[in-house]
Amino acid sequence: MSTLEIKNLQVAVSTDEGMKQILRGVDLTINSGETHAIMGPNGSGKSTLAYSIAGHPKYTITGGSVLLDGVDVLEMRVDERAKAGLFLAMQYPVEVPGVSVSNFLRTAATAIRGEAPKVRTWVGEVKEAMASLNMDPAFAERNVNEGFSGGEKKRHEILQMELLKPKIAILDETDSGLDVDALRIVSEGVNRVKDSHNIGIMLITHYTRILRYITPDYVHVFAAGRIVEEGGAELAEKLEEKGYAEYVTA
Amino acid sequence: MTLNSNLLESHTPTSREELWRFTPLAKLRGLHDVDVTLNSRVSLGGASSLSGLAITIADASDVPNTSETNDLVSMRVRELSAKVLKVEIAKDAEIAEPIYLTRTVESLDPEVSRTVIHLGTNSRATIVVENTGSITLAEEIVITLDSGAHLNFVSLQEWENDAVHLGHHHAIIGKDATFNSTVITLGGSLVRLLPTVEYAGPGSSAELSGIYFATSGQHLEHRIHVDHNLPHAKSRVNYKGALSGDKARTVWFGDVFIHANAEGTDTYEVNRNLLLSDGARADSVPNLEIETGEIVGAGHASTTGRFDDEQLFYLESRGIPANIARQLVIRGFFLEIVSKLGLPEIEERIMNRIEAELEKASS
């Protein structure tokens, strides 16, 4: 059982016009096995929340804390956060030319597990995970994210989540750029990985359509850098109907 | 046209000349200086045990020049070389095994070396020039491909760090012939190479690739010149470099000239440089001159920058420590070119040397 506690998190980003405050006191607790949907309009700071927890150097923490099982995450280097059990599935996964998917996955698994996985079991493990995400085995020999379609990029993110088995996974706009079939495959992958490893999920999304496939235990409405309303899955239905207008004008 | 006529008078270049302004002439040990005596020695050699291959040493008087040159280094090499290494691939010969030409070194006294390589009609071969050790060398290699010939040419500069090497590799590519060249420059105090190409028939194609990695105090210079002197020829140029350490210096020029008669030309050139530390300097100058619009395509790109922070963040966010993430990115950067060699042993050796130099540079 793991817990990610975000307390009064405040984050700024440096712009040409000086420091700009993005997060204005975020409080959120995610336990193993729970799915929390973070929903909100564009520009409300959802992605900033994801990237500052993962440790992107662009963001400056100006207040608050993030604890994973009581340990301060904000003091850790980016790779240490991953080793501690955090995973960020990115909205725009980055191309790494000349680095094959298989080499990348093995290097990451070696780092996270603290030792190189045994070759024989590893090959099987990767093959099985790829098959369950409908990925062609030839995919492993391609360069990381290079020339991948939108659907391939997102499947590759979930493949990593499966192999790295985090305690808490943050999925940033995983539904963006996916057609209906790809959305279903990726969502099924998330559900399967979550259930088999009892992962706590922070699902960041603008639209409700992914929630037809991944049922949230909690829905948090995000606006102007903080959580402005919380509820269960029924809150998503209300947002589907009415949109974010009332939160933006508020 | 008399092929022995030179376009320029032989003279000692100065740093005021455009072609030499980036080169630290004082480090050349007189190699460029017409008043300095240069030894003539055939320093390149190889075994000709393969069928269809002949490697011989000929008197210079028996080896006429097949191309004009305006390169001062080539001029001196032609003028001073008493003997010439001749590599001859017979018509229709298909030599699967790589042909290794190995450099022998004796001293740091400046010397010249001249090589001619000829591929007969429809022949195929891979030639690997291996440069190791310490030397002060001016060399010319002229490669002639008859119709339909195919050559993979690899020049490895794995010199010791006191070597000085001025070189001109010139290819004359016949009708429907293919010339693939890969230049890999890792060692040497000063290396200045001119891979140049001209065409002798339509349907001919050149792919010029290269990597270079300069560490502290090294000057590595590559000046590519592709002369689209006739119609329907193709060229691709792709050079990648990395620099690490104070006073690491690289210079890259990519001159592509499309003559008025060169209709149907298809060319693209790119140079990418990765600056791994402060105090390093990379110059990158792609240059495209086009005298006809009746072409398939012509383009160029050049980038010089530091590590992509987003790439590193992506790798680190998967638990990969920063130093290993950087190694992965650099390895990947060079592997794009090195993996195309189709020579696994050399690929391994090159990547190991790059990693060793990286470790040295970062420690």
Coordinates of C-alpha atoms in Angstrom, one line a residue:
Chain A
M1 CA 0.0 0.0 0.0
S2 CA 1.5 3.3 -1.1
T3 CA 0.3 6.9 -0.8
L4 CA 1.2 10.0 -2.8
E5 CA 0.4 13.1 -0.7
I6 CA 0.4 16.5 -2.4
K7 CA 0.0 19.3 0.1
N8 CA -0.5 22.9 -0.8
L9 CA 1.7 22.6 -3.8
Q10 CA 2.7 25.9 -5.4
V11 CA 4.6 26.0 -8.6
A12 CA 5.9 28.8 -10.8
V13 CA 7.5 28.8 -14.3
S14 CA 9.9 31.4 -15.6
T15 CA 8.7 33.3 -18.7
D16 CA 10.0 36.3 -20.6
E17 CA 7.9 38.5 -18.3
G18 CA 9.4 37.0 -15.2
M19 CA 8.2 34.2 -12.9
K20 CA 4.6 33.2 -13.5
Q21 CA 2.6 31.4 -10.8
I22 CA 0.8 28.3 -12.2
L23 CA -0.1 26.1 -9.3
R24 CA -1.8 28.0 -6.3
G25 CA -2.0 25.4 -3.6
V26 CA -2.9 21.9 -4.7
D27 CA -4.0 19.3 -2.2
L28 CA -4.5 15.8 -3.3
T29 CA -3.9 12.3 -1.9
I30 CA -3.7 9.2 -4.0
N31 CA -3.6 5.7 -2.6
S32 CA -2.6 2.4 -4.3
G33 CA -5.4 1.0 -6.5
E34 CA -7.3 4.3 -6.7
T35 CA -8.0 6.2 -9.9
H36 CA -8.2 10.0 -9.6
A37 CA -9.3 11.9 -12.7
I38 CA -8.0 15.5 -12.9
M39 CA -10.2 17.4 -15.2
G40 CA -10.1 21.0 -16.3
P41 CA -9.9 23.5 -19.1
N42 CA -6.7 24.1 -21.1
G43 CA -4.2 26.2 -19.3
S44 CA -5.5 25.4 -15.8
G45 CA -2.2 23.9 -14.8
K46 CA -3.0 20.2 -15.1
S47 CA 0.2 19.3 -17.0
T48 CA 2.3 21.6 -14.7
L49 CA 1.0 19.4 -11.8
A50 CA 2.2 16.3 -13.6
Y51 CA 5.6 17.6 -14.7
S52 CA 6.5 19.2 -11.4
I53 CA 5.8 15.9 -9.5
A54 CA 8.1 14.2 -12.0
G55 CA 10.7 16.8 -11.5
H56 CA 10.9 18.7 -14.9
P57 CA 13.6 21.4 -14.5
K58 CA 11.4 24.0 -16.1
Y59 CA 9.2 24.3 -13.0
T60 CA 10.1 26.0 -9.7
I61 CA 8.5 24.8 -6.5
T62 CA 7.5 27.9 -4.5
G63 CA 5.7 26.1 -1.7
G64 CA 4.1 23.0 -0.4
S65 CA 5.2 19.4 -0.4
V66 CA 4.9 16.1 -2.3
L67 CA 5.4 12.9 -0.2
L68 CA 5.5 9.4 -1.5
D69 CA 5.0 7.0 1.5
G70 CA 6.1 9.9 3.7
V71 CA 9.3 10.6 1.8
D72 CA 9.9 14.0 0.3
V73 CA 9.8 13.6 -3.5
L74 CA 10.7 17.2 -4.3
E75 CA 14.2 16.6 -2.8
M76 CA 14.9 13.8 -5.2
R77 CA 16.5 13.9 -8.7
V78 CA 14.3 13.0 -11.6
D79 CA 15.7 9.4 -11.9
E80 CA 15.4 9.0 -8.1
R81 CA 11.6 9.8 -8.3
A82 CA 11.2 7.1 -10.9
K83 CA 13.1 4.6 -8.7
A84 CA 11.0 5.6 -5.8
G85 CA 7.9 4.5 -7.7
L86 CA 6.6 7.4 -9.7
F87 CA 5.8 7.2 -13.4
L88 CA 4.7 9.9 -15.8
A89 CA 3.1 8.9 -19.1
M90 CA 3.7 12.0 -21.2
Q91 CA 1.3 13.7 -23.5
Y92 CA 4.1 14.3 -26.0
P93 CA 6.6 11.5 -25.6
V94 CA 10.1 12.6 -26.8
E95 CA 12.0 11.1 -29.7
V96 CA 15.4 9.7 -28.9
P97 CA 17.2 9.1 -32.2
G98 CA 19.5 6.1 -32.4
V99 CA 18.2 4.5 -29.2
S100 CA 16.2 1.4 -29.9
V101 CA 13.0 0.7 -27.8
S102 CA 14.5 -2.6 -26.6
N103 CA 17.7 -0.9 -25.4
F104 CA 15.7 1.9 -23.8
L105 CA 13.4 -0.5 -22.0
R106 CA 16.2 -2.7 -20.7
T107 CA 18.2 0.3 -19.5
A108 CA 15.2 1.7 -17.7
A109 CA 14.3 -1.6 -16.2
T110 CA 17.9 -2.1 -15.0
A111 CA 17.9 1.3 -13.4
I112 CA 14.5 0.9 -11.7
R113 CA 15.0 -2.7 -10.5
G114 CA 18.6 -2.1 -9.4
E115 CA 20.0 -5.0 -11.5
A116 CA 19.8 -6.0 -15.1
P117 CA 16.8 -8.3 -15.8
K118 CA 17.7 -11.9 -16.7
V119 CA 17.8 -12.0 -20.5
R120 CA 15.6 -15.0 -20.9
T121 CA 12.7 -13.9 -18.7
W122 CA 13.1 -10.3 -19.9
V123 CA 12.6 -11.1 -23.5
G124 CA 9.4 -13.0 -22.7
E125 CA 8.2 -10.3 -20.4
V126 CA 8.6 -7.6 -23.1
K127 CA 7.0 -9.8 -25.7
E128 CA 4.0 -10.6 -23.6
A129 CA 3.5 -6.9 -22.6
M130 CA 3.7 -5.8 -26.2
A131 CA 1.3 -8.5 -27.4
S132 CA -1.3 -7.4 -24.8
L133 CA -1.0 -3.9 -26.2
N134 CA -1.4 -5.1 -29.8
M135 CA 2.1 -4.0 -30.6
D136 CA 4.1 -5.6 -33.4
P137 CA 7.3 -7.2 -32.1
A138 CA 9.3 -5.3 -34.8
F139 CA 8.4 -2.2 -32.8
A140 CA 11.2 -3.1 -30.3
E141 CA 13.9 -2.4 -32.9
R142 CA 12.7 1.1 -33.8
N143 CA 14.2 4.2 -32.3
V144 CA 12.3 5.5 -29.2
N145 CA 9.2 7.5 -30.4
E146 CA 10.9 8.2 -33.7
G147 CA 8.2 8.2 -36.5
F148 CA 5.6 6.7 -34.1
S149 CA 2.0 7.4 -34.7
G150 CA 0.0 9.1 -31.9
G151 CA -1.4 5.7 -30.9
E152 CA 2.0 4.0 -31.0
K153 CA 3.5 6.7 -28.7
K154 CA 0.8 6.2 -26.1
R155 CA 0.9 2.4 -26.3
H156 CA 4.7 2.7 -25.8
E157 CA 4.1 4.8 -22.7
I158 CA 1.7 2.2 -21.2
L159 CA 4.2 -0.6 -22.1
Q160 CA 6.8 1.2 -20.0
M161 CA 4.3 1.5 -17.1
E162 CA 3.8 -2.2 -17.3
L163 CA 7.5 -3.1 -17.3
L164 CA 8.5 -0.5 -14.7
K165 CA 5.6 -1.3 -12.3
P166 CA 5.4 2.1 -10.5
K167 CA 3.5 2.6 -7.3
I168 CA 1.8 5.8 -8.6
A169 CA 1.3 6.6 -12.3
I170 CA 0.4 10.0 -13.6
L171 CA -1.2 9.8 -17.1
D172 CA -1.0 13.2 -18.8
E173 CA -3.6 13.5 -21.5
T174 CA -3.1 9.9 -22.5
D175 CA -6.3 10.1 -24.5
S176 CA -5.2 13.0 -26.7
G177 CA -4.5 12.1 -30.4
L178 CA -6.1 8.7 -30.1
D179 CA -8.8 7.3 -32.4
V180 CA -11.6 5.2 -30.8
D181 CA -9.8 1.9 -31.3
A182 CA -6.5 3.1 -30.0
L183 CA -8.2 4.7 -27.0
R184 CA -9.8 1.4 -26.2
I185 CA -6.6 -0.6 -26.4
V186 CA -4.6 2.0 -24.4
S187 CA -7.4 2.2 -21.7
E188 CA -7.6 -1.6 -21.4
G189 CA -3.8 -1.6 -21.0
V190 CA -4.0 0.9 -18.2
N191 CA -6.8 -1.0 -16.4
R192 CA -4.9 -4.3 -16.7
V193 CA -1.6 -2.9 -15.5
K194 CA -3.3 -1.0 -12.7
D195 CA -5.2 -4.1 -11.4
S196 CA -2.2 -6.5 -11.7
H197 CA 0.2 -4.2 -9.8
N198 CA -2.3 -2.3 -7.6
I199 CA -1.1 1.1 -9.0
G200 CA -2.6 4.4 -7.9
I201 CA -3.5 6.5 -11.0
M202 CA -3.7 10.2 -11.6
L203 CA -5.5 10.5 -14.9
I204 CA -5.2 14.0 -16.3
T205 CA -7.7 14.7 -19.1
H206 CA -9.6 17.5 -20.7
Y207 CA -12.4 15.3 -22.1
T208 CA -14.6 12.7 -20.5
R209 CA -14.4 10.1 -23.3
I210 CA -11.5 8.2 -21.7
L211 CA -13.6 7.9 -18.6
R212 CA -15.9 5.6 -20.5
Y213 CA -13.1 3.1 -20.5
I214 CA -11.3 3.9 -17.2
T215 CA -13.7 4.4 -14.4
P216 CA -12.4 7.0 -11.8
D217 CA -13.0 6.6 -8.1
Y218 CA -12.7 10.3 -7.7
V219 CA -13.0 13.3 -10.0
H220 CA -11.2 16.6 -9.3
V221 CA -12.0 19.7 -11.2
F222 CA -8.9 21.8 -11.8
A223 CA -9.1 25.5 -12.6
A224 CA -6.7 28.4 -12.3
G225 CA -4.0 26.3 -10.6
R226 CA -6.0 24.6 -7.9
I227 CA -8.7 22.0 -7.3
V228 CA -12.1 23.7 -7.3
E229 CA -14.5 20.8 -7.0
E230 CA -14.3 17.2 -6.1
G231 CA -16.7 14.3 -6.4
G232 CA -17.2 10.8 -7.7
A233 CA -17.6 9.5 -11.3
E234 CA -21.0 11.4 -11.4
L235 CA -19.1 14.7 -11.5
A236 CA -17.6 13.7 -14.8
E237 CA -21.1 13.3 -16.2
K238 CA -22.0 16.8 -15.1
L239 CA -18.8 18.2 -16.8
E240 CA -19.8 16.3 -20.0
E241 CA -23.1 18.1 -20.0
K242 CA -22.1 21.5 -18.8
G243 CA -18.4 21.9 -19.6
Y244 CA -16.0 24.1 -17.5
A245 CA -17.8 27.4 -18.0
E246 CA -18.9 27.8 -14.4
Y247 CA -15.3 27.2 -13.1
V248 CA -13.6 29.4 -15.5
T249 CA -15.8 32.5 -14.9
A250 CA -15.8 31.8 -11.1
Chain B
M1 CA 41.7 19.8 -71.1
T2 CA 45.1 18.8 -69.8
L3 CA 44.5 16.9 -66.6
N4 CA 47.8 17.7 -65.1
S5 CA 47.2 21.4 -65.2
N6 CA 46.6 22.9 -61.8
L7 CA 44.0 25.6 -61.2
L8 CA 46.1 27.3 -58.6
E9 CA 49.8 28.0 -58.3
S10 CA 51.3 25.8 -55.6
H11 CA 52.3 28.0 -52.6
T12 CA 52.3 28.1 -48.9
P13 CA 48.8 28.9 -47.7
T14 CA 48.2 31.6 -45.1
S15 CA 45.3 32.0 -42.7
R16 CA 44.1 34.9 -44.7
E17 CA 43.0 32.5 -47.4
E18 CA 39.3 31.5 -47.2
L19 CA 40.1 27.8 -47.5
W20 CA 42.7 27.9 -44.7
R21 CA 41.4 30.5 -42.3
F22 CA 40.0 28.0 -39.8
T23 CA 43.1 25.8 -39.8
P24 CA 45.8 26.4 -37.1
L25 CA 48.7 26.4 -39.6
A26 CA 51.3 26.5 -36.8
K27 CA 50.3 23.0 -35.7
L28 CA 51.0 21.5 -39.2
R29 CA 54.8 20.9 -38.6
G30 CA 55.5 22.5 -42.0
L31 CA 53.3 20.1 -43.9
H32 CA 51.7 23.0 -45.8
D33 CA 55.0 24.9 -46.3
V34 CA 56.6 24.7 -49.8
D35 CA 60.0 25.4 -48.2
V36 CA 59.8 22.4 -46.0
T37 CA 61.1 19.0 -47.3
L38 CA 58.5 16.3 -47.2
N39 CA 59.4 12.7 -47.3
S40 CA 57.8 10.5 -50.0
R41 CA 56.7 7.2 -48.6
V42 CA 53.9 4.8 -49.6
S43 CA 52.5 4.6 -46.0
L44 CA 49.3 2.8 -47.0
G45 CA 49.2 -0.9 -47.9
G46 CA 47.2 -4.0 -47.9
A47 CA 47.1 -7.7 -48.9
S48 CA 45.8 -8.5 -52.3
S49 CA 45.0 -12.2 -51.7
L50 CA 41.3 -11.8 -52.8
S51 CA 40.3 -12.7 -56.3
G52 CA 39.6 -9.7 -58.5
L53 CA 41.8 -7.5 -56.4
A54 CA 45.3 -6.2 -57.2
I55 CA 47.3 -4.0 -54.8
T56 CA 50.6 -2.8 -56.2
I57 CA 53.1 0.0 -55.8
A58 CA 53.8 1.9 -59.1
D59 CA 56.2 4.6 -60.1
A60 CA 54.4 8.0 -60.1
S61 CA 55.4 8.5 -63.7
D62 CA 53.3 5.5 -64.7
V63 CA 50.2 6.9 -62.8
P64 CA 48.8 9.9 -64.6
N65 CA 46.4 12.2 -62.8
T66 CA 42.8 11.6 -63.7
S67 CA 41.4 14.7 -62.1
E68 CA 42.3 18.4 -61.8
T69 CA 42.9 19.8 -58.4
N70 CA 42.9 23.2 -56.8
D71 CA 43.8 21.7 -53.4
L72 CA 47.2 22.8 -52.3
V73 CA 47.7 19.5 -50.4
S74 CA 46.9 17.4 -53.4
M75 CA 49.3 19.5 -55.5
R76 CA 52.2 18.9 -53.2
V77 CA 51.4 15.2 -52.8
R78 CA 51.3 14.8 -56.6
E79 CA 54.5 16.8 -57.0
L80 CA 56.5 15.0 -54.4
S81 CA 55.3 11.4 -54.4
A82 CA 57.8 9.1 -56.1
K83 CA 55.7 6.0 -55.7
V84 CA 51.9 5.4 -55.7
L85 CA 49.8 2.8 -54.1
K86 CA 47.4 1.3 -56.7
V87 CA 44.3 -0.6 -55.8
E88 CA 42.6 -2.2 -58.7
I89 CA 39.2 -4.0 -58.6
A90 CA 38.7 -6.0 -61.8
K91 CA 35.6 -5.5 -64.0
D92 CA 32.6 -7.5 -62.7
A93 CA 34.5 -8.6 -59.6
E94 CA 32.2 -8.8 -56.5
I95 CA 34.3 -8.8 -53.5
A96 CA 32.2 -9.4 -50.4
E97 CA 35.0 -9.3 -47.9
P98 CA 36.2 -5.8 -46.8
I99 CA 39.5 -4.8 -48.2
Y100 CA 41.6 -3.3 -45.4
L101 CA 44.3 -0.7 -46.3
T102 CA 46.4 -0.1 -43.3
R103 CA 48.7 2.8 -42.5
T104 CA 52.2 2.2 -41.3
V105 CA 53.9 5.0 -39.3
E106 CA 57.6 5.7 -38.8
S107 CA 58.1 9.1 -37.3
L108 CA 56.6 12.6 -37.0
D109 CA 58.7 13.9 -39.9
P110 CA 56.3 15.4 -42.5
E111 CA 55.6 13.0 -45.4
V112 CA 53.3 12.6 -48.4
S113 CA 51.4 9.5 -49.6
R114 CA 49.5 9.1 -52.8
T115 CA 46.9 6.4 -53.5
V116 CA 44.7 5.6 -56.5
I117 CA 41.8 3.2 -56.4
H118 CA 40.0 2.0 -59.5
L119 CA 36.8 0.0 -59.7
G120 CA 36.2 -1.7 -63.1
T121 CA 32.7 -1.8 -64.7
N122 CA 30.0 -3.4 -62.5
S123 CA 32.4 -4.3 -59.8
R124 CA 31.5 -4.1 -56.1
A125 CA 33.8 -3.7 -53.1
T126 CA 34.2 -2.4 -49.6
I127 CA 37.5 -0.6 -48.8
V128 CA 38.5 0.4 -45.3
V129 CA 41.4 2.7 -44.7
E130 CA 42.7 2.3 -41.2
N131 CA 44.8 5.2 -39.8
T132 CA 46.4 4.6 -36.4
G133 CA 49.5 5.8 -34.7
S134 CA 51.5 9.0 -34.8
I135 CA 52.3 10.7 -38.1
T136 CA 52.6 14.0 -40.0
L137 CA 50.8 13.2 -43.2
A138 CA 49.7 14.8 -46.4
E139 CA 47.8 12.4 -48.6
E140 CA 45.7 12.1 -51.7
I141 CA 43.4 9.3 -52.5
V142 CA 41.7 9.4 -55.9
I143 CA 39.0 6.9 -56.5
T144 CA 37.6 6.2 -59.9
L145 CA 34.4 4.2 -60.4
D146 CA 33.6 2.9 -63.9
S147 CA 30.0 2.4 -65.0
G148 CA 27.8 0.5 -62.6
A149 CA 30.5 0.0 -60.0
H150 CA 29.7 0.2 -56.3
L151 CA 32.1 1.1 -53.6
N152 CA 31.7 1.4 -49.8
F153 CA 34.7 3.5 -48.8
V154 CA 35.5 3.9 -45.1
S155 CA 38.3 6.1 -43.8
L156 CA 39.0 5.7 -40.1
Q157 CA 41.1 8.3 -38.3
E158 CA 41.9 6.6 -35.0
W159 CA 45.2 8.4 -34.7
E160 CA 47.2 9.0 -31.6
N161 CA 46.6 12.5 -30.3
D162 CA 49.8 14.0 -31.7
A163 CA 49.0 13.0 -35.4
V164 CA 48.6 15.7 -38.1
H165 CA 46.7 14.6 -41.2
L166 CA 45.9 16.6 -44.2
G167 CA 43.9 14.5 -46.7
H168 CA 42.0 14.8 -50.0
H169 CA 39.7 11.9 -51.0
H170 CA 38.4 12.5 -54.4
A171 CA 35.9 10.3 -56.2
I172 CA 35.0 10.3 -59.9
I173 CA 31.7 8.4 -60.2
G174 CA 30.8 6.8 -63.5
K175 CA 27.4 6.2 -65.1
D176 CA 25.0 4.4 -62.7
A177 CA 27.9 3.9 -60.3
T178 CA 27.4 4.3 -56.5
F179 CA 30.0 5.7 -54.1
N180 CA 29.3 5.5 -50.4
S181 CA 31.9 7.1 -48.2
T182 CA 32.0 7.1 -44.4
V183 CA 34.7 9.2 -42.7
I184 CA 35.2 8.6 -39.0
T185 CA 37.6 11.0 -37.3
L186 CA 38.3 10.5 -33.6
G187 CA 42.0 10.9 -33.1
G188 CA 44.7 13.4 -34.1
S189 CA 45.9 16.7 -33.0
L190 CA 44.9 18.3 -36.3
V191 CA 42.9 16.5 -39.0
R192 CA 41.8 18.3 -42.1
L193 CA 40.0 16.1 -44.7
L194 CA 38.5 17.0 -48.0
P195 CA 36.0 14.4 -49.3
T196 CA 35.1 15.6 -52.8
V197 CA 33.1 14.1 -55.6
E198 CA 32.6 14.7 -59.3
Y199 CA 30.4 12.7 -61.7
A200 CA 31.4 11.0 -65.0
G201 CA 28.0 9.8 -66.1
P202 CA 24.2 10.1 -65.5
G203 CA 22.5 7.9 -62.9
S204 CA 25.5 8.1 -60.6
S205 CA 25.1 8.6 -56.9
A206 CA 27.2 9.6 -53.9
E207 CA 26.4 9.2 -50.2
L208 CA 29.0 11.0 -48.1
S209 CA 28.6 10.3 -44.3
G210 CA 30.9 11.0 -41.4
I211 CA 31.2 11.4 -37.7
Y212 CA 33.8 13.3 -35.7
F213 CA 34.4 13.7 -32.0
A214 CA 36.8 16.4 -30.8
T215 CA 38.1 16.5 -27.2
S216 CA 40.3 19.1 -25.6
G217 CA 42.9 20.6 -27.9
Q218 CA 41.9 18.7 -31.0
H219 CA 41.1 20.4 -34.4
L220 CA 39.0 18.3 -36.7
E221 CA 38.1 19.8 -40.0
H222 CA 36.0 18.3 -42.8
R223 CA 35.4 20.1 -46.1
I224 CA 33.0 18.3 -48.4
H225 CA 32.7 19.4 -52.0
V226 CA 30.1 17.8 -54.4
D227 CA 30.4 18.9 -57.9
H228 CA 27.2 18.3 -59.8
N229 CA 28.9 18.8 -63.1
L230 CA 26.4 16.7 -65.3
P231 CA 22.7 15.8 -65.4
H232 CA 20.8 13.2 -63.3
A233 CA 23.2 12.5 -60.5
K234 CA 22.4 12.2 -56.9
S235 CA 24.2 13.2 -53.6
R236 CA 23.4 12.8 -50.0
V237 CA 25.7 14.3 -47.3
N238 CA 25.3 13.6 -43.6
Y239 CA 28.0 14.5 -41.1
K240 CA 27.6 14.5 -37.3
G241 CA 30.0 15.8 -34.7
A242 CA 30.4 16.1 -31.0
L243 CA 32.8 18.2 -29.0
S244 CA 33.8 18.0 -25.4
G245 CA 36.5 19.9 -23.5
D246 CA 38.3 23.2 -23.6
K247 CA 39.5 24.2 -27.1
A248 CA 37.9 21.2 -28.8
R249 CA 37.4 22.5 -32.3
T250 CA 35.6 21.3 -35.3
V251 CA 35.0 22.8 -38.7
W252 CA 32.6 21.5 -41.3
F253 CA 32.0 22.9 -44.8
G254 CA 29.5 21.3 -47.2
D255 CA 29.9 22.8 -50.6
V256 CA 27.4 21.5 -53.2
F257 CA 27.7 23.1 -56.7
I258 CA 25.0 22.4 -59.3
H259 CA 26.2 23.5 -62.7
A260 CA 23.9 25.0 -65.3
N261 CA 23.9 21.7 -67.3
A262 CA 23.1 19.5 -64.2
E263 CA 19.4 19.0 -64.8
G264 CA 17.7 16.4 -62.7
T265 CA 20.2 16.8 -59.8
D266 CA 19.0 15.4 -56.5
T267 CA 21.0 16.6 -53.5
Y268 CA 20.6 17.0 -49.7
E269 CA 23.2 17.8 -47.1
V270 CA 23.0 18.0 -43.4
N271 CA 25.5 18.6 -40.5
R272 CA 24.6 18.3 -36.9
N273 CA 26.9 19.2 -34.0
L274 CA 26.5 18.4 -30.3
L275 CA 28.3 20.7 -27.9
L276 CA 29.0 18.7 -24.7
S277 CA 30.9 21.3 -22.7
D278 CA 31.8 25.0 -22.5
G279 CA 34.9 26.2 -24.3
A280 CA 34.3 24.0 -27.4
R281 CA 33.6 25.5 -30.8
A282 CA 32.0 24.1 -33.8
D283 CA 31.7 25.9 -37.2
S284 CA 29.2 24.5 -39.6
V285 CA 28.8 26.0 -43.1
P286 CA 26.6 24.4 -45.6
N287 CA 26.8 26.0 -49.0
L288 CA 24.6 25.3 -52.0
E289 CA 25.1 27.0 -55.3
I290 CA 22.5 26.3 -58.0
E291 CA 22.8 27.4 -61.6
T292 CA 19.7 25.5 -62.9
G293 CA 16.2 25.3 -61.6
E294 CA 15.5 22.0 -63.5
I295 CA 16.4 19.8 -60.6
V296 CA 14.7 17.1 -58.5
G297 CA 15.6 18.7 -55.3
A298 CA 18.3 20.5 -53.4
G299 CA 18.5 21.3 -49.7
H300 CA 20.6 21.6 -46.7
A301 CA 20.4 21.7 -42.9
S302 CA 22.8 22.5 -40.1
T303 CA 22.3 22.5 -36.4
T304 CA 24.7 23.1 -33.5
G305 CA 23.5 22.8 -30.0
R306 CA 23.7 21.4 -26.5
F307 CA 21.9 18.4 -25.2
D308 CA 18.2 18.3 -25.8
D309 CA 16.9 18.7 -22.2
E310 CA 13.6 17.1 -23.1
Q311 CA 15.4 14.0 -24.3
L312 CA 17.3 13.8 -21.0
F313 CA 14.2 14.4 -18.9
Y314 CA 12.4 11.7 -20.7
L315 CA 15.1 9.1 -20.1
E316 CA 15.7 10.3 -16.5
S317 CA 12.0 10.1 -15.8
R318 CA 12.3 6.4 -16.5
G319 CA 14.8 6.0 -13.8
I320 CA 17.9 6.3 -16.0
P321 CA 20.6 8.3 -14.2
A322 CA 21.8 11.5 -16.0
N323 CA 25.2 10.2 -17.0
I324 CA 23.8 7.1 -18.5
A325 CA 21.1 9.1 -20.2
R326 CA 23.7 11.3 -21.8
Q327 CA 25.7 8.3 -23.0
L328 CA 22.6 6.8 -24.5
V329 CA 21.8 10.0 -26.4
I330 CA 25.4 10.4 -27.7
R331 CA 25.6 6.8 -28.7
G332 CA 22.4 7.1 -30.5
F333 CA 23.5 10.3 -32.2
F334 CA 26.5 8.6 -33.7
L335 CA 25.0 5.2 -34.2
E336 CA 22.7 6.5 -36.9
I337 CA 25.8 6.7 -39.2
V338 CA 28.1 4.0 -37.7
S339 CA 25.4 1.3 -37.8
K340 CA 25.1 1.7 -41.6
L341 CA 28.7 0.6 -42.1
G342 CA 27.7 -3.1 -42.0
L343 CA 31.0 -3.8 -40.3
P344 CA 30.1 -4.9 -36.8
E345 CA 33.6 -5.2 -35.5
I346 CA 34.5 -1.7 -36.6
E347 CA 31.1 -0.4 -35.2
E348 CA 32.0 -1.9 -31.8
R349 CA 35.5 -0.5 -31.9
I350 CA 34.3 3.0 -32.9
M351 CA 31.6 3.1 -30.3
N352 CA 34.0 1.9 -27.6
R353 CA 36.5 4.6 -28.4
I354 CA 33.8 7.3 -28.3
E355 CA 32.6 6.0 -24.9
A356 CA 36.2 5.9 -23.6
E357 CA 36.9 9.5 -24.8
L358 CA 33.6 10.6 -23.3
E359 CA 34.5 9.2 -20.0
K360 CA 37.9 10.8 -20.1
A361 CA 36.4 14.1 -21.1
S362 CA 33.8 14.1 -18.3
S363 CA 36.2 13.0 -15.5

